[in-house]
Amino acid sequence: MILILMFVFWCVCNARGFEKETYNIGGIFSDETQKLAFQIATYRANNKYPLSEFKLVPITFQISPFDTLQMYKVTCDLLQMGIVGLFGPSSTYSSPYIQSVCDAKEIPHIEMHVDFHIKRNDTLVNIHPHPQVLSRLYKDLIRTYDWKRAIVLYEDEDSLMSVGPLLEYHNQIGRKIILKQLETTDTGNYRSLLTEVKSLGETNFVLACSIDSLEDILKQLQQIGMMTETYSYIITNLDTQTVDLTPFQYAGTNITAIRMLNPELTEVMEIADNLQRLRKETSSNVPILLQAWRTKLETALIFDAVELFYDTLYNLTVGKKKVIAAVPVECAGDSTWNEGYSIINLMKSKIVDGLSGNVQFDVEGLRTNFMVDILELSLGGLMKIGEWNSTMRSFKFQRPQKPQKIKEHNVFNTTFTVLISINPPYQMLTETTAQLVGNDRYEGFGIDVIQELSKLLGFNYTFVEQEDGSYGVLNKTTGIWDGMMGEIIAGRADLAITDLTITSERESAVDFSEPFMNLGISILYRKPEPVPPSLFMFVSPFSFTVWLLLGVSYLIVSIAIFIMGRLSPSEWQNPYPCVEEPQYLINQFSFRNSFWFILGALMQQGSELAPISISTRTVSGFWWFFVLTMVSSYTANLAAFLTVTTLVTPFNDIDELAEQKEIKFGAKNKGATANYFRDSNLTKYKKIWSYMVHNPDLMLDDNEAGVKKVETENYAFLMESTTIEYVTERHCALAQVGGLLDDKGYGIAMKKFSPYRNEISTAILQLQEKGVLTERKIKWWKEKRGGGKCSAKKENSEATALDLQNVGGVFLVLFVGSILGVLGSLAEFSCYIYRRSKKEKISFKEEFQKEMRFIINFKQNVKEVNTLPNESSSDKNLLDVTKYNY
Ligand SMILES: *[C@@H]1O[C@H](CO)[C@@H](O)[C@H](O)[C@H]1NC(C)=O
Ligand SMILES: *[C@@H]1O[C@H](CO)[C@@H](O)[C@H](O)[C@H]1NC(C)=O
Ligand SMILES: *[C@@H]1O[C@H](CO)[C@@H](O)[C@H](O)[C@H]1NC(C)=O
Ligand SMILES: *[C@@H]1O[C@H](CO)[C@@H](O)[C@H](O)[C@H]1NC(C)=O
Ligand SMILES: *[C@@H]1O[C@H](CO)[C@@H](O)[C@H](O)[C@H]1NC(C)=O
Ligand SMILES: *[C@@H]1O[C@H](CO)[C@@H](O)[C@H](O)[C@H]1NC(C)=O
Ligand SMILES: *[C@@H]1O[C@H](CO)[C@@H](O)[C@H](O)[C@H]1NC(C)=O
Ligand SMILES: *[C@@H]1O[C@H](CO)[C@@H](O)[C@H](O)[C@H]1NC(C)=O
């Protein structure tokens, strides 16, 4: 037992001899960032002086700002451990309780938050400027801006403390200052008050509110229409720069803000980086982005406070001037720590240069002799326009000379790393046998765009290829992008160009230029095929109804001619004009002749019949006129029908494609096109998506497979219109069907808040207006790498000779007609033979042979009239009549 004790003693002695002395400092915070900041601050301070003989050990607690009891307990625990200083808590509510403990025990207490108490306790050092000191700044601003009238909007009593002193100006040299409390309803709605304020007609405002409600208030001011050029605001919160004011910077509202922390300092950036990293390591939940400009003043003051404290201890202990020993102090007892006051007094007299500028205290322990930056909201965000020296209460304004102009020259002479992915025709490897290096290795549309931009803007560039070609997906659990997006976000590349679609998800992580190409989803399918001409194409010039009416007209007119012929006396003609007084008259318009006459006219052939009476001539005239018109129309239309080949597509747009069952369709698996249907709320697209989900075999892995499938199968492929254009220039059997389903663009990606964005966007618009982009597109789509293959073919579609297919039907009609005629003549002949055989009382066969013998004797052209017994008795005249009347 004694041995162990001795060992421990020896150890402690040794440690004292070799290692630095350690002092515990307590930290009570209510949020994790501050706790981490305190630890980093201690680490920084410990490493500041290599020769120092001690180091600080932070003991931190994270406690809700309203849990005073817990805080009290923790404070007592800390005191019992023996601490040399206590930092925090950052709460106006519970800090006084802790303060009273520290005061009683004479422990240095350092605060970083706004403290409104005018009289400070002796053991307290508050490193935050007192609101009353700051109120002088607002007064000075109002005086410098020469505001005669202003409305001061304050949120609560705390903010009233800082702006209340402005009332002193009321009625001074004709000034009028009105104080109004921003009363909120339960839902954080200030609109009724703001509307009332607006009706007062004032245009100058001082806005004092907490940082959490600032954005809300500004938004509501904007909604009410108080964010216009006529209004001016002074925002008193020192953390205003941590709020994203981009939505308000375009309206031209004159917004003045103040800050003590310059986020552009490298130290601040480093600290923000460290905080961000530590936060990620300690907490597994969603990472918060903690950029330098988001760093709150209070966090920065923790660093200043620790540094001040360390420096003080260092000055006290250096060269063993004084030996400070931490002693445990009981909360309940009377004991105090007698070194406390010497630390505090030295602290209050020290001057250090911290993140928030000059840290110095006056006799009352209030921060003094510090600088406040005056900011103004402009198109480039909050810009520093001046400074205010709290000692002299003097402004030094120094507006940046046309900040926009300075930015314009950013791009000039800089060298960008441009990330690309190999993807024809945007970026391709140059086809050549020569060994190429550098940028020459690549060619394509995207390469040309960058080249044109560099010519226009004067920048230099180096292409870097994304090895895996991945554009980048967001890992929803970690919030980290991979692929090209990840490279841009990490800053390993300045620009990324490829067929990268601008989406809201991507836009939230990077900035995009104006789109250099616009496109949409469309359908790739085989080219429409000409319909094979039908055999009876010659009927197509007239519709069925016209053909029917033509037939009916033919019948009616024929019958009309027949009836009129019988009615009109002049049609009854003397058959033998030489006989002056004929015994009978005959009529040429017999039933058969009427039809023959009208048919002859219809065929434009005429017959030897000629109408004589007025009525028949009238009808004939009109019939001929009718025929003339009909035949001309027929001829004209027929020509058109024979030469024009009609094209048919089985569907004309996506709706028709979705309706039918025969043609299968799909898209690239997991591509943007498929996602478009997945995310769409339209019923018809939802239907298409469910079709795609149920037919995974129709979802292909890449576009090439899709093109192949369209060529070989009855399949339609949904893809982006630019790719379709590229494919149809090279696969002549394919075409785009229907219009674009959506509207999107490809943009150049760059880091968020990139200063080059405006310039590059403007340059892209210029290239578009000058037609350079169109020209480049034609080059890569239609000229290079097998483009333009299909346009050459189109030439020979002029007048082509008519094929048998076109006129076959006419031949068929002729053939059938001739056969019918031959059959008719055979029937006539048989009938004649039959009758003669009956009359001559010989067999049909004999008579047939007799007649055939005569017919086959081709030399003989004169036929005897071998009258039948009956016939011979009849009158020769009658025979003539029968000839007409048969
Ligand atoms: C210290 O603060 C406490 C509470 O805030 C107060 O009661 C006390 O009077 C103060 N002491 C001095 C010396 O100001
Ligand atoms: C904003 O208003 C102040 C005074 O009202 C004026 O001095 C300042 O020039 C204004 N700023 C701009 C950008 O108009
Ligand atoms: C405190 O230490 C700093 C740094 O070594 C030194 O510059 C300064 O003079 C010291 N002040 C006092 C009062 O000893
Ligand atoms: C404020 O102005 C005074 C007088 O010019 C100067 O001594 C002091 O250093 C200035 N304060 C700061 C923080 O620069
Ligand atoms: C551009 O850069 C080159 C080389 O770095 C330099 O010589 C030239 O002066 C620069 N030009 C401008 C206008 O900055
Ligand atoms: C651009 O970069 C290339 C290669 O680094 C260099 O040869 C060229 O001079 C640069 N041009 C300009 C204008 O800086
Ligand atoms: C996201 O990242 C985590 C951690 O790296 C990994 O386990 C997970 O598989 C990733 N999720 C996706 C969808 O890639
Ligand atoms: C689509 O519907 C979902 C769920 O009903 C909704 O959250 C989403 O906002 C809708 N999207 C659009 C573009 O209307």
mmCIF file of C-alpha atoms in Angstrom, residues 211-444:
data_model
loop_
_atom_site.group_PDB
_atom_site.id
_atom_site.type_symbol
_atom_site.label_atom_id
_atom_site.label_comp_id
_atom_site.label_asym_id
_atom_site.label_seq_id
_atom_site.Cartn_x
_atom_site.Cartn_y
_atom_site.Cartn_z
ATOM 1 C CA ILE A 211 -30.972 37.038 -35.883
ATOM 2 C CA ASP A 212 -33.478 34.177 -36.020
ATOM 3 C CA SER A 213 -36.406 36.367 -36.940
ATOM 4 C CA LEU A 214 -34.507 38.711 -39.252
ATOM 5 C CA GLU A 215 -35.053 36.722 -42.434
ATOM 6 C CA ASP A 216 -38.757 36.316 -41.652
ATOM 7 C CA ILE A 217 -39.200 40.021 -41.080
ATOM 8 C CA LEU A 218 -37.355 40.940 -44.267
ATOM 9 C CA LYS A 219 -39.469 38.467 -46.235
ATOM 10 C CA GLN A 220 -42.671 39.922 -44.868
ATOM 11 C CA LEU A 221 -41.442 43.420 -45.604
ATOM 12 C CA GLN A 222 -40.877 42.273 -49.148
ATOM 13 C CA GLN A 223 -44.346 40.778 -49.368
ATOM 14 C CA ILE A 224 -45.881 44.002 -48.184
ATOM 15 C CA GLY A 225 -43.933 45.922 -50.791
ATOM 16 C CA MET A 226 -41.544 47.672 -48.452
ATOM 17 C CA MET A 227 -38.452 46.302 -50.127
ATOM 18 C CA THR A 228 -38.211 48.777 -52.951
ATOM 19 C CA GLU A 229 -35.852 51.531 -53.959
ATOM 20 C CA THR A 230 -37.636 54.119 -51.878
ATOM 21 C CA TYR A 231 -36.959 52.400 -48.559
ATOM 22 C CA SER A 232 -33.806 52.489 -46.453
ATOM 23 C CA TYR A 233 -33.018 50.209 -43.534
ATOM 24 C CA ILE A 234 -30.368 50.067 -40.876
ATOM 25 C CA ILE A 235 -30.169 46.563 -39.410
ATOM 26 C CA THR A 236 -28.590 46.648 -35.980
ATOM 27 C CA ASN A 237 -27.830 42.977 -35.519
ATOM 28 C CA LEU A 238 -24.110 42.277 -35.642
ATOM 29 C CA ASP A 239 -24.769 38.855 -37.189
ATOM 30 C CA THR A 240 -26.698 40.164 -40.182
ATOM 31 C CA GLN A 241 -24.038 38.865 -42.548
ATOM 32 C CA THR A 242 -24.820 35.291 -41.519
ATOM 33 C CA VAL A 243 -28.255 35.559 -43.143
ATOM 34 C CA ASP A 244 -28.547 34.909 -46.848
ATOM 35 C CA LEU A 245 -29.779 38.241 -48.185
ATOM 36 C CA THR A 246 -29.622 37.272 -51.869
ATOM 37 C CA PRO A 247 -33.415 37.477 -52.312
ATOM 38 C CA PHE A 248 -33.365 41.136 -51.308
ATOM 39 C CA GLN A 249 -30.332 42.412 -53.162
ATOM 40 C CA TYR A 250 -32.012 43.019 -56.514
ATOM 41 C CA ALA A 251 -34.802 45.391 -55.507
ATOM 42 C CA GLY A 252 -32.442 48.302 -54.949
ATOM 43 C CA THR A 253 -33.463 48.725 -51.326
ATOM 44 C CA ASN A 254 -30.858 50.655 -49.366
ATOM 45 C CA ILE A 255 -29.937 48.208 -46.585
ATOM 46 C CA THR A 256 -27.137 49.104 -44.188
ATOM 47 C CA ALA A 257 -25.804 46.447 -41.852
ATOM 48 C CA ILE A 258 -22.898 46.237 -39.417
ATOM 49 C CA ARG A 259 -20.419 43.577 -38.414
ATOM 50 C CA MET A 260 -17.417 43.107 -36.150
ATOM 51 C CA LEU A 261 -16.210 39.862 -37.652
ATOM 52 C CA ASN A 262 -14.695 39.846 -41.100
ATOM 53 C CA PRO A 263 -15.404 36.401 -42.583
ATOM 54 C CA GLU A 264 -12.769 36.895 -45.237
ATOM 55 C CA LEU A 265 -9.954 36.703 -42.705
ATOM 56 C CA THR A 266 -7.978 33.523 -43.218
ATOM 57 C CA GLU A 267 -8.148 32.777 -39.487
ATOM 58 C CA VAL A 268 -11.937 32.886 -39.570
ATOM 59 C CA MET A 269 -12.005 30.603 -42.581
ATOM 60 C CA GLU A 270 -9.667 28.129 -40.923
ATOM 61 C CA ILE A 271 -11.769 28.101 -37.798
ATOM 62 C CA ALA A 272 -14.928 27.555 -39.806
ATOM 63 C CA ASP A 273 -13.263 24.655 -41.612
ATOM 64 C CA ASN A 274 -12.126 23.086 -38.358
ATOM 65 C CA LEU A 275 -15.534 23.503 -36.803
ATOM 66 C CA GLN A 276 -17.172 21.932 -39.814
ATOM 67 C CA ARG A 277 -14.826 18.951 -39.661
ATOM 68 C CA LEU A 278 -15.212 18.442 -35.930
ATOM 69 C CA ARG A 279 -18.961 18.674 -36.178
ATOM 70 C CA LYS A 280 -18.997 15.965 -38.778
ATOM 71 C CA GLU A 281 -16.853 13.744 -36.590
ATOM 72 C CA THR A 282 -18.797 14.219 -33.407
ATOM 73 C CA SER A 283 -22.357 14.186 -34.605
ATOM 74 C CA SER A 284 -23.591 11.613 -37.024
ATOM 75 C CA ASN A 285 -26.761 13.425 -38.019
ATOM 76 C CA VAL A 286 -27.198 15.668 -41.056
ATOM 77 C CA PRO A 287 -24.138 17.821 -41.572
ATOM 78 C CA ILE A 288 -24.716 21.535 -41.409
ATOM 79 C CA LEU A 289 -22.765 23.748 -43.680
ATOM 80 C CA LEU A 290 -20.661 26.022 -41.558
ATOM 81 C CA GLN A 291 -18.995 28.389 -43.952
ATOM 82 C CA ALA A 292 -16.947 31.315 -42.795
ATOM 83 C CA TRP A 293 -19.695 33.831 -43.496
ATOM 84 C CA ARG A 294 -22.089 31.806 -41.356
ATOM 85 C CA THR A 295 -19.849 32.180 -38.316
ATOM 86 C CA LYS A 296 -21.620 34.130 -35.618
ATOM 87 C CA LEU A 297 -19.918 36.871 -33.679
ATOM 88 C CA GLU A 298 -20.462 35.035 -30.410
ATOM 89 C CA THR A 299 -18.500 32.028 -31.689
ATOM 90 C CA ALA A 300 -15.637 34.261 -32.722
ATOM 91 C CA LEU A 301 -15.722 36.005 -29.342
ATOM 92 C CA ILE A 302 -15.090 32.655 -27.636
ATOM 93 C CA PHE A 303 -11.717 32.605 -29.390
ATOM 94 C CA ASP A 304 -10.961 36.159 -28.348
ATOM 95 C CA ALA A 305 -11.987 35.442 -24.780
ATOM 96 C CA VAL A 306 -9.809 32.352 -24.476
ATOM 97 C CA GLU A 307 -6.897 34.145 -26.062
ATOM 98 C CA LEU A 308 -7.266 37.086 -23.732
ATOM 99 C CA PHE A 309 -7.461 34.773 -20.751
ATOM 100 C CA TYR A 310 -4.424 32.793 -21.805
ATOM 101 C CA ASP A 311 -2.391 35.913 -22.419
ATOM 102 C CA THR A 312 -3.296 37.188 -19.010
ATOM 103 C CA LEU A 313 -2.217 33.990 -17.287
ATOM 104 C CA TYR A 314 0.941 34.003 -19.336
ATOM 105 C CA ASN A 315 1.847 37.536 -18.308
ATOM 106 C CA LEU A 316 1.125 36.642 -14.685
ATOM 107 C CA THR A 317 3.157 33.472 -14.592
ATOM 108 C CA VAL A 318 5.945 34.123 -17.042
ATOM 109 C CA GLY A 319 9.329 33.989 -15.369
ATOM 110 C CA LYS A 320 7.606 32.669 -12.179
ATOM 111 C CA LYS A 321 6.536 36.185 -11.287
ATOM 112 C CA LYS A 322 3.639 34.679 -9.490
ATOM 113 C CA VAL A 323 2.633 31.136 -8.825
ATOM 114 C CA ILE A 324 -0.995 30.530 -9.487
ATOM 115 C CA ALA A 325 -2.560 27.467 -8.016
ATOM 116 C CA ALA A 326 -6.102 26.413 -8.663
ATOM 117 C CA VAL A 327 -7.905 25.401 -5.494
ATOM 118 C CA PRO A 328 -11.194 23.584 -5.186
ATOM 119 C CA VAL A 329 -13.868 25.864 -3.810
ATOM 120 C CA GLU A 330 -17.079 24.696 -2.193
ATOM 121 C CA CYS A 331 -20.262 26.411 -3.305
ATOM 122 C CA ALA A 332 -21.775 26.085 0.135
ATOM 123 C CA GLY A 333 -18.805 27.247 2.190
ATOM 124 C CA ASP A 334 -17.303 30.687 2.742
ATOM 125 C CA SER A 335 -14.044 29.928 1.003
ATOM 126 C CA THR A 336 -13.009 32.063 -1.948
ATOM 127 C CA TRP A 337 -10.195 31.879 -4.431
ATOM 128 C CA ASN A 338 -7.824 34.670 -3.702
ATOM 129 C CA GLU A 339 -6.054 34.711 -7.071
ATOM 130 C CA GLY A 340 -9.255 35.592 -8.936
ATOM 131 C CA TYR A 341 -9.047 39.346 -8.734
ATOM 132 C CA SER A 342 -5.482 39.601 -9.890
ATOM 133 C CA ILE A 343 -6.396 37.714 -13.062
ATOM 134 C CA ILE A 344 -9.491 39.808 -13.679
ATOM 135 C CA ASN A 345 -7.774 43.087 -13.100
ATOM 136 C CA LEU A 346 -4.941 42.237 -15.436
ATOM 137 C CA MET A 347 -7.420 40.978 -17.999
ATOM 138 C CA LYS A 348 -9.337 44.229 -17.978
ATOM 139 C CA SER A 349 -6.184 46.198 -18.568
ATOM 140 C CA LYS A 350 -4.826 44.049 -21.375
ATOM 141 C CA ILE A 351 -5.103 44.737 -25.069
ATOM 142 C CA VAL A 352 -5.119 41.874 -27.524
ATOM 143 C CA ASP A 353 -5.763 41.685 -31.215
ATOM 144 C CA GLY A 354 -8.534 39.154 -31.682
ATOM 145 C CA LEU A 355 -10.818 37.996 -34.418
ATOM 146 C CA SER A 356 -13.207 40.825 -33.577
ATOM 147 C CA GLY A 357 -10.453 43.387 -33.793
ATOM 148 C CA ASN A 358 -8.925 45.287 -30.937
ATOM 149 C CA VAL A 359 -9.993 43.776 -27.600
ATOM 150 C CA GLN A 360 -9.702 46.398 -24.883
ATOM 151 C CA PHE A 361 -11.728 47.406 -21.825
ATOM 152 C CA ASP A 362 -12.498 50.674 -20.156
ATOM 153 C CA VAL A 363 -12.597 51.326 -16.420
ATOM 154 C CA GLU A 364 -16.140 50.050 -16.170
ATOM 155 C CA GLY A 365 -15.142 46.768 -17.799
ATOM 156 C CA LEU A 366 -16.968 47.529 -21.021
ATOM 157 C CA ARG A 367 -15.383 46.822 -24.369
ATOM 158 C CA THR A 368 -13.904 49.944 -25.830
ATOM 159 C CA ASN A 369 -11.855 51.162 -28.766
ATOM 160 C CA PHE A 370 -13.161 48.689 -31.319
ATOM 161 C CA MET A 371 -14.011 48.991 -34.969
ATOM 162 C CA VAL A 372 -17.337 48.146 -36.591
ATOM 163 C CA ASP A 373 -17.584 47.543 -40.324
ATOM 164 C CA ILE A 374 -20.430 49.277 -42.125
ATOM 165 C CA LEU A 375 -21.936 47.088 -44.859
ATOM 166 C CA GLU A 376 -24.325 47.861 -47.619
ATOM 167 C CA LEU A 377 -26.382 45.381 -49.614
ATOM 168 C CA SER A 378 -25.562 45.571 -53.294
ATOM 169 C CA LEU A 379 -25.880 43.268 -56.270
ATOM 170 C CA GLY A 380 -22.802 41.389 -55.153
ATOM 171 C CA GLY A 381 -24.170 40.799 -51.653
ATOM 172 C CA LEU A 382 -23.186 42.668 -48.514
ATOM 173 C CA MET A 383 -20.239 44.917 -49.260
ATOM 174 C CA LYS A 384 -18.103 46.743 -46.781
ATOM 175 C CA ILE A 385 -18.428 50.455 -47.405
ATOM 176 C CA GLY A 386 -16.859 51.915 -44.314
ATOM 177 C CA GLU A 387 -15.723 51.630 -40.718
ATOM 178 C CA TRP A 388 -16.696 53.182 -37.426
ATOM 179 C CA ASN A 389 -14.173 53.800 -34.682
ATOM 180 C CA SER A 390 -15.936 53.497 -31.329
ATOM 181 C CA THR A 391 -13.441 55.773 -29.549
ATOM 182 C CA MET A 392 -13.510 58.603 -32.002
ATOM 183 C CA ARG A 393 -17.104 57.924 -33.040
ATOM 184 C CA SER A 394 -15.925 58.673 -36.537
ATOM 185 C CA PHE A 395 -16.748 57.057 -39.856
ATOM 186 C CA LYS A 396 -14.338 56.267 -42.574
ATOM 187 C CA PHE A 397 -16.313 55.552 -45.746
ATOM 188 C CA GLN A 398 -14.610 53.864 -48.587
ATOM 189 C CA ARG A 399 -17.053 52.542 -51.127
ATOM 190 C CA PRO A 400 -15.572 49.969 -53.458
ATOM 191 C CA GLN A 401 -15.286 51.447 -56.917
ATOM 192 C CA LYS A 402 -17.898 49.737 -59.051
ATOM 193 C CA PRO A 403 -17.545 46.259 -57.580
ATOM 194 C CA GLN A 404 -19.222 44.753 -60.670
ATOM 195 C CA LYS A 405 -16.505 46.042 -62.952
ATOM 196 C CA ILE A 406 -13.773 44.536 -60.851
ATOM 197 C CA LYS A 407 -15.509 41.189 -61.099
ATOM 198 C CA GLU A 408 -15.769 41.386 -64.873
ATOM 199 C CA HIS A 409 -12.042 41.022 -65.136
ATOM 200 C CA ASN A 410 -11.934 37.971 -62.958
ATOM 201 C CA VAL A 411 -12.023 35.588 -65.839
ATOM 202 C CA PHE A 412 -9.451 37.338 -67.933
ATOM 203 C CA ASN A 413 -6.032 35.675 -67.818
ATOM 204 C CA THR A 414 -7.145 32.996 -65.364
ATOM 205 C CA THR A 415 -6.681 29.350 -66.165
ATOM 206 C CA PHE A 416 -9.641 27.096 -65.542
ATOM 207 C CA THR A 417 -9.615 23.402 -64.976
ATOM 208 C CA VAL A 418 -12.494 22.147 -67.083
ATOM 209 C CA LEU A 419 -13.896 18.760 -66.212
ATOM 210 C CA ILE A 420 -15.281 16.740 -69.115
ATOM 211 C CA SER A 421 -16.574 13.250 -69.715
ATOM 212 C CA ILE A 422 -16.175 11.368 -72.964
ATOM 213 C CA ASN A 423 -19.595 11.351 -74.541
ATOM 214 C CA PRO A 424 -20.096 11.864 -78.292
ATOM 215 C CA PRO A 425 -20.692 14.330 -79.768
ATOM 216 C CA TYR A 426 -20.060 16.611 -76.792
ATOM 217 C CA GLN A 427 -16.602 15.433 -75.889
ATOM 218 C CA MET A 428 -14.659 12.848 -77.839
ATOM 219 C CA LEU A 429 -11.086 11.755 -78.195
ATOM 220 C CA THR A 430 -9.570 13.249 -81.317
ATOM 221 C CA GLU A 431 -9.284 10.693 -84.087
ATOM 222 C CA THR A 432 -5.771 10.836 -85.384
ATOM 223 C CA THR A 433 -2.698 8.703 -85.639
ATOM 224 C CA ALA A 434 -0.482 11.406 -84.179
ATOM 225 C CA GLN A 435 0.390 11.424 -80.497
ATOM 226 C CA LEU A 436 -1.491 14.305 -78.904
ATOM 227 C CA VAL A 437 -1.014 15.993 -75.577
ATOM 228 C CA GLY A 438 -3.011 18.449 -73.501
ATOM 229 C CA ASN A 439 -6.221 19.969 -74.739
ATOM 230 C CA ASP A 440 -5.699 18.725 -78.292
ATOM 231 C CA ARG A 441 -6.607 15.240 -77.183
ATOM 232 C CA TYR A 442 -10.257 16.177 -77.113
ATOM 233 C CA GLU A 443 -12.725 17.475 -79.619
ATOM 234 C CA GLY A 444 -16.464 17.860 -79.791
#
